[in-house]
Structures are given as structure tokens and as C-alpha cells.
């Protein structure tokens, strides 16, 4: 078993930026996701914005309520749409990383749909828990952005490793085992991924690089871990026991 690596998100960003021929589809997909988030925030904020007749403290309170609801709507839009975008578009990016490294690539296709649905069920509680943390963080003042970014990074890291694992073996059993084997990597890398999200988010448009970077980083990490240890992304031997859940 290899040591957890916290730097795989940064390695993924460097790898993605150094392969411009792969930019188009992932960047367009993430731009679409960003548009969905902005649209959700704008719609909710516009609907709840106080009318001109409301003044004083009542107006200030209603503005805060509208802004909080708008941020909540944007967060929920990301948490719902991001796994779909990752599965439908960024799986090809993970496959390209594997091809570049001389690894076998799963063919994908309709046979992988049941495995994808199984993985959503397996990780549902983890997604639900980190979603709740993200929403609570919106109301925690100065520490809220960092906590919210970390919670989003935990979900994004889960999706990134699942996508990278699916590119190598689309079967749910192998993906569950791989997620458990790399739980330490996902936990250690989540803080780096959160800081990367905040840094890219400050440029607004740079945020579209975030999920492609995480998927590339997860695919690279699977390869380095496989080269240095027998457990990474492989099924346990018959009779072996392991953790019961891949979530977290």
C-alpha cells in the first residue's frame, strides 16, 4: 500500500495544460456547467430580490436571504450536474491519460451504465453528507468559502477517481475497490483541490480547468500507485476482506 499523495490535483492541472489538443471538449463541458450554475443563481436571486417598496432592515434581510438562496441554488446545480458531466465527457479525458501512459483502456459504452448507477448508489451517503456541509458553509462567514470548497473537493475527488478507475475497468466491483484503496489519496488531495478551486475561481473562467485537472490527476495517481504497490485499482484476492463502503 502506497503513501497518500496530496499533490495529484496539481500534477493533473500541469498534465492537462501541457496537452492542448485535449482541451476543447472538457473546457466546453465545464463552461456549460458554469453556465448552469450561474443561471440557477441568477434565477433564484432575481425571483427573491426585494421590491423597491421594501426598505430599511427588512430590505437588507431580504437581500441577504436572496443571496443565500442564490448561492444554495448554484451549489445544488453543481452537485447534481457535475457527476453527469464528469461521466459523459471527462471519461474520455481519463482514457486519454491512460493511453498516453501505455495503459489499457476500458471500451465504455452501454455495458458501463449499470456499473455507473451502482457506483452512484454506493457513494450516495458520502455525496449527501458533503453536500450538507457545502450548504451549511454558505452561512459560516469568513471560513465558509474554504469549508465549502473543501466539501465540494471531497465530492469532486470521489468523481475524479471513479472516472479514472472506470477508464481502466468499468465494472462496479473494481471501481469500489479502487475507491477504497485510494481513500487516503482522496482525503489528502481534497485540501489541495479545494485551494486550487478557490485560486482558479478567482479568475472565474479559469475554474473550467478544475474538474479536468482532477480527472487527469486521479488517472496519473492510479498509474504511479500501481507501479509502487499491488493494491491500487485492483480487485482483492479471493477471501480477502476490506472496508464495506467506498464513500467518503
PDB file of N, CA, C and O in Angstrom, residues 103-143:
ATOM      1  N   UNK A 103      -1.395   2.455 -20.848  1.00  0.00           N
ATOM      2  CA  UNK A 103      -2.293   1.596 -20.090  1.00  0.00           C
ATOM      3  C   UNK A 103      -3.465   1.139 -20.951  1.00  0.00           C
ATOM      4  O   UNK A 103      -3.864   1.815 -21.900  1.00  0.00           O
ATOM      5  N   UNK A 104      -4.018  -0.020 -20.602  1.00  0.00           N
ATOM      6  CA  UNK A 104      -5.222  -0.492 -21.280  1.00  0.00           C
ATOM      7  C   UNK A 104      -6.395   0.408 -20.938  1.00  0.00           C
ATOM      8  O   UNK A 104      -6.455   0.985 -19.848  1.00  0.00           O
ATOM      9  N   UNK A 105      -7.348   0.528 -21.862  1.00  0.00           N
ATOM     10  CA  UNK A 105      -8.491   1.412 -21.682  1.00  0.00           C
ATOM     11  C   UNK A 105      -9.768   0.608 -21.836  1.00  0.00           C
ATOM     12  O   UNK A 105      -9.908  -0.168 -22.789  1.00  0.00           O
ATOM     13  N   UNK A 106     -10.684   0.790 -20.899  1.00  0.00           N
ATOM     14  CA  UNK A 106     -11.985   0.145 -20.989  1.00  0.00           C
ATOM     15  C   UNK A 106     -12.774   0.728 -22.153  1.00  0.00           C
ATOM     16  O   UNK A 106     -12.724   1.938 -22.406  1.00  0.00           O
ATOM     17  N   UNK A 107     -13.499  -0.115 -22.859  1.00  0.00           N
ATOM     18  CA  UNK A 107     -14.215   0.330 -24.059  1.00  0.00           C
ATOM     19  C   UNK A 107     -15.383   1.242 -23.750  1.00  0.00           C
ATOM     20  O   UNK A 107     -15.865   1.966 -24.616  1.00  0.00           O
ATOM     21  N   UNK A 108     -15.874   1.225 -22.514  1.00  0.00           N
ATOM     22  CA  UNK A 108     -17.029   2.059 -22.170  1.00  0.00           C
ATOM     23  C   UNK A 108     -18.287   1.546 -22.853  1.00  0.00           C
ATOM     24  O   UNK A 108     -18.460   0.345 -23.058  1.00  0.00           O
ATOM     25  N   UNK A 109     -19.163   2.471 -23.217  1.00  0.00           N
ATOM     26  CA  UNK A 109     -20.389   2.074 -23.897  1.00  0.00           C
ATOM     27  C   UNK A 109     -21.499   1.733 -22.919  1.00  0.00           C
ATOM     28  O   UNK A 109     -21.416   1.958 -21.719  1.00  0.00           O
ATOM     29  N   UNK A 110     -22.567   1.130 -23.476  1.00  0.00           N
ATOM     30  CA  UNK A 110     -23.766   0.871 -22.678  1.00  0.00           C
ATOM     31  C   UNK A 110     -23.530  -0.133 -21.566  1.00  0.00           C
ATOM     32  O   UNK A 110     -24.226  -0.112 -20.553  1.00  0.00           O
ATOM     33  N   UNK A 111     -22.539  -1.025 -21.732  1.00  0.00           N
ATOM     34  CA  UNK A 111     -22.323  -2.022 -20.685  1.00  0.00           C
ATOM     35  C   UNK A 111     -21.850  -1.383 -19.384  1.00  0.00           C
ATOM     36  O   UNK A 111     -21.938  -1.997 -18.318  1.00  0.00           O
ATOM     37  N   UNK A 112     -21.338  -0.158 -19.448  1.00  0.00           N
ATOM     38  CA  UNK A 112     -20.835   0.503 -18.238  1.00  0.00           C
ATOM     39  C   UNK A 112     -21.923   1.261 -17.487  1.00  0.00           C
ATOM     40  O   UNK A 112     -21.687   1.713 -16.362  1.00  0.00           O
ATOM     41  N   UNK A 113     -23.114   1.409 -18.079  1.00  0.00           N
ATOM     42  CA  UNK A 113     -24.181   2.168 -17.426  1.00  0.00           C
ATOM     43  C   UNK A 113     -24.612   1.526 -16.105  1.00  0.00           C
ATOM     44  O   UNK A 113     -24.741   2.219 -15.089  1.00  0.00           O
ATOM     45  N   UNK A 114     -24.868   0.197 -16.055  1.00  0.00           N
ATOM     46  CA  UNK A 114     -25.238  -0.397 -14.757  1.00  0.00           C
ATOM     47  C   UNK A 114     -24.181  -0.176 -13.684  1.00  0.00           C
ATOM     48  O   UNK A 114     -24.514   0.063 -12.525  1.00  0.00           O
ATOM     49  N   UNK A 115     -22.900  -0.241 -14.073  1.00  0.00           N
ATOM     50  CA  UNK A 115     -21.833  -0.010 -13.095  1.00  0.00           C
ATOM     51  C   UNK A 115     -21.867   1.422 -12.590  1.00  0.00           C
ATOM     52  O   UNK A 115     -21.664   1.685 -11.396  1.00  0.00           O
ATOM     53  N   UNK A 116     -22.128   2.374 -13.489  1.00  0.00           N
ATOM     54  CA  UNK A 116     -22.191   3.780 -13.081  1.00  0.00           C
ATOM     55  C   UNK A 116     -23.330   4.009 -12.092  1.00  0.00           C
ATOM     56  O   UNK A 116     -23.183   4.723 -11.100  1.00  0.00           O
ATOM     57  N   UNK A 117     -24.483   3.404 -12.365  1.00  0.00           N
ATOM     58  CA  UNK A 117     -25.624   3.536 -11.455  1.00  0.00           C
ATOM     59  C   UNK A 117     -25.327   2.881 -10.110  1.00  0.00           C
ATOM     60  O   UNK A 117     -25.701   3.395  -9.053  1.00  0.00           O
ATOM     61  N   UNK A 118     -24.646   1.747 -10.150  1.00  0.00           N
ATOM     62  CA  UNK A 118     -24.266   1.078  -8.905  1.00  0.00           C
ATOM     63  C   UNK A 118     -23.333   1.942  -8.079  1.00  0.00           C
ATOM     64  O   UNK A 118     -23.461   2.026  -6.850  1.00  0.00           O
ATOM     65  N   UNK A 119     -22.398   2.634  -8.751  1.00  0.00           N
ATOM     66  CA  UNK A 119     -21.472   3.497  -8.027  1.00  0.00           C
ATOM     67  C   UNK A 119     -22.180   4.694  -7.417  1.00  0.00           C
ATOM     68  O   UNK A 119     -21.843   5.142  -6.325  1.00  0.00           O
ATOM     69  N   UNK A 120     -23.182   5.227  -8.100  1.00  0.00           N
ATOM     70  CA  UNK A 120     -23.954   6.330  -7.531  1.00  0.00           C
ATOM     71  C   UNK A 120     -24.663   5.891  -6.259  1.00  0.00           C
ATOM     72  O   UNK A 120     -24.715   6.636  -5.278  1.00  0.00           O
ATOM     73  N   UNK A 121     -25.199   4.678  -6.262  1.00  0.00           N
ATOM     74  CA  UNK A 121     -25.848   4.157  -5.052  1.00  0.00           C
ATOM     75  C   UNK A 121     -24.828   3.951  -3.939  1.00  0.00           C
ATOM     76  O   UNK A 121     -25.085   4.281  -2.778  1.00  0.00           O
ATOM     77  N   UNK A 122     -23.664   3.416  -4.290  1.00  0.00           N
ATOM     78  CA  UNK A 122     -22.636   3.136  -3.292  1.00  0.00           C
ATOM     79  C   UNK A 122     -22.155   4.409  -2.597  1.00  0.00           C
ATOM     80  O   UNK A 122     -21.892   4.419  -1.393  1.00  0.00           O
ATOM     81  N   UNK A 123     -22.022   5.487  -3.363  1.00  0.00           N
ATOM     82  CA  UNK A 123     -21.445   6.727  -2.830  1.00  0.00           C
ATOM     83  C   UNK A 123     -22.507   7.752  -2.444  1.00  0.00           C
ATOM     84  O   UNK A 123     -22.166   8.899  -2.137  1.00  0.00           O
ATOM     85  N   UNK A 124     -23.775   7.357  -2.429  1.00  0.00           N
ATOM     86  CA  UNK A 124     -24.851   8.319  -2.201  1.00  0.00           C
ATOM     87  C   UNK A 124     -24.733   9.010  -0.847  1.00  0.00           C
ATOM     88  O   UNK A 124     -24.870  10.237  -0.746  1.00  0.00           O
ATOM     89  N   UNK A 125     -24.477   8.239   0.207  1.00  0.00           N
ATOM     90  CA  UNK A 125     -24.416   8.832   1.542  1.00  0.00           C
ATOM     91  C   UNK A 125     -23.257   9.812   1.664  1.00  0.00           C
ATOM     92  O   UNK A 125     -23.390  10.869   2.303  1.00  0.00           O
ATOM     93  N   UNK A 126     -22.117   9.478   1.077  1.00  0.00           N
ATOM     94  CA  UNK A 126     -20.973  10.390   1.110  1.00  0.00           C
ATOM     95  C   UNK A 126     -21.309  11.689   0.375  1.00  0.00           C
ATOM     96  O   UNK A 126     -21.008  12.789   0.850  1.00  0.00           O
ATOM     97  N   UNK A 127     -21.934  11.564  -0.794  1.00  0.00           N
ATOM     98  CA  UNK A 127     -22.326  12.756  -1.546  1.00  0.00           C
ATOM     99  C   UNK A 127     -23.318  13.602  -0.756  1.00  0.00           C
ATOM    100  O   UNK A 127     -23.203  14.832  -0.711  1.00  0.00           O
ATOM    101  N   UNK A 128     -24.279  12.943  -0.136  1.00  0.00           N
ATOM    102  CA  UNK A 128     -25.293  13.656   0.637  1.00  0.00           C
ATOM    103  C   UNK A 128     -24.663  14.390   1.810  1.00  0.00           C
ATOM    104  O   UNK A 128     -24.984  15.555   2.089  1.00  0.00           O
ATOM    105  N   UNK A 129     -23.749  13.728   2.510  1.00  0.00           N
ATOM    106  CA  UNK A 129     -23.115  14.353   3.659  1.00  0.00           C
ATOM    107  C   UNK A 129     -22.282  15.564   3.290  1.00  0.00           C
ATOM    108  O   UNK A 129     -22.391  16.623   3.927  1.00  0.00           O
ATOM    109  N   UNK A 130     -21.456  15.462   2.255  1.00  0.00           N
ATOM    110  CA  UNK A 130     -20.626  16.593   1.844  1.00  0.00           C
ATOM    111  C   UNK A 130     -21.452  17.700   1.206  1.00  0.00           C
ATOM    112  O   UNK A 130     -21.083  18.880   1.301  1.00  0.00           O
ATOM    113  N   UNK A 131     -22.579  17.329   0.598  1.00  0.00           N
ATOM    114  CA  UNK A 131     -23.493  18.356   0.089  1.00  0.00           C
ATOM    115  C   UNK A 131     -24.052  19.188   1.234  1.00  0.00           C
ATOM    116  O   UNK A 131     -24.124  20.425   1.154  1.00  0.00           O
ATOM    117  N   UNK A 132     -24.434  18.506   2.328  1.00  0.00           N
ATOM    118  CA  UNK A 132     -24.948  19.220   3.503  1.00  0.00           C
ATOM    119  C   UNK A 132     -23.888  20.152   4.075  1.00  0.00           C
ATOM    120  O   UNK A 132     -24.188  21.298   4.454  1.00  0.00           O
ATOM    121  N   UNK A 133     -22.635  19.690   4.137  1.00  0.00           N
ATOM    122  CA  UNK A 133     -21.551  20.539   4.644  1.00  0.00           C
ATOM    123  C   UNK A 133     -21.381  21.768   3.749  1.00  0.00           C
ATOM    124  O   UNK A 133     -21.187  22.892   4.234  1.00  0.00           O
ATOM    125  N   UNK A 134     -21.455  21.567   2.442  1.00  0.00           N
ATOM    126  CA  UNK A 134     -21.311  22.679   1.499  1.00  0.00           C
ATOM    127  C   UNK A 134     -22.386  23.731   1.721  1.00  0.00           C
ATOM    128  O   UNK A 134     -22.104  24.941   1.737  1.00  0.00           O
ATOM    129  N   UNK A 135     -23.622  23.296   1.904  1.00  0.00           N
ATOM    130  CA  UNK A 135     -24.725  24.233   2.087  1.00  0.00           C
ATOM    131  C   UNK A 135     -24.623  24.971   3.417  1.00  0.00           C
ATOM    132  O   UNK A 135     -24.870  26.179   3.488  1.00  0.00           O
ATOM    133  N   UNK A 136     -24.232  24.255   4.473  1.00  0.00           N
ATOM    134  CA  UNK A 136     -24.058  24.910   5.776  1.00  0.00           C
ATOM    135  C   UNK A 136     -22.932  25.936   5.708  1.00  0.00           C
ATOM    136  O   UNK A 136     -23.019  27.026   6.296  1.00  0.00           O
ATOM    137  N   UNK A 137     -21.875  25.623   4.956  1.00  0.00           N
ATOM    138  CA  UNK A 137     -20.714  26.518   4.866  1.00  0.00           C
ATOM    139  C   UNK A 137     -21.070  27.868   4.258  1.00  0.00           C
ATOM    140  O   UNK A 137     -20.385  28.864   4.511  1.00  0.00           O
ATOM    141  N   UNK A 138     -22.138  27.921   3.475  1.00  0.00           N
ATOM    142  CA  UNK A 138     -22.539  29.188   2.861  1.00  0.00           C
ATOM    143  C   UNK A 138     -22.909  30.247   3.899  1.00  0.00           C
ATOM    144  O   UNK A 138     -22.892  31.441   3.603  1.00  0.00           O
ATOM    145  N   UNK A 139     -23.224  29.803   5.112  1.00  0.00           N
ATOM    146  CA  UNK A 139     -23.701  30.728   6.139  1.00  0.00           C
ATOM    147  C   UNK A 139     -22.717  30.854   7.304  1.00  0.00           C
ATOM    148  O   UNK A 139     -23.096  31.278   8.392  1.00  0.00           O
ATOM    149  N   UNK A 140     -21.448  30.484   7.088  1.00  0.00           N
ATOM    150  CA  UNK A 140     -20.470  30.483   8.181  1.00  0.00           C
ATOM    151  C   UNK A 140     -19.466  31.624   8.102  1.00  0.00           C
ATOM    152  O   UNK A 140     -18.401  31.545   8.703  1.00  0.00           O
ATOM    153  N   UNK A 141     -19.779  32.637   7.375  1.00  0.00           N
ATOM    154  CA  UNK A 141     -18.929  33.822   7.349  1.00  0.00           C
ATOM    155  C   UNK A 141     -17.598  33.589   6.671  1.00  0.00           C
ATOM    156  O   UNK A 141     -17.514  32.865   5.670  1.00  0.00           O
ATOM    157  N   UNK A 142     -16.505  34.146   7.225  1.00  0.00           N
ATOM    158  CA  UNK A 142     -15.204  34.101   6.555  1.00  0.00           C
ATOM    159  C   UNK A 142     -14.674  32.698   6.295  1.00  0.00           C
ATOM    160  O   UNK A 142     -13.970  32.474   5.311  1.00  0.00           O
ATOM    161  N   UNK A 143     -14.955  31.734   7.190  1.00  0.00           N
ATOM    162  CA  UNK A 143     -14.430  30.387   6.980  1.00  0.00           C
ATOM    163  C   UNK A 143     -15.297  29.587   6.020  1.00  0.00           C
ATOM    164  O   UNK A 143     -14.907  28.504   5.577  1.00  0.00           O
TER     165      UNK A 143
END
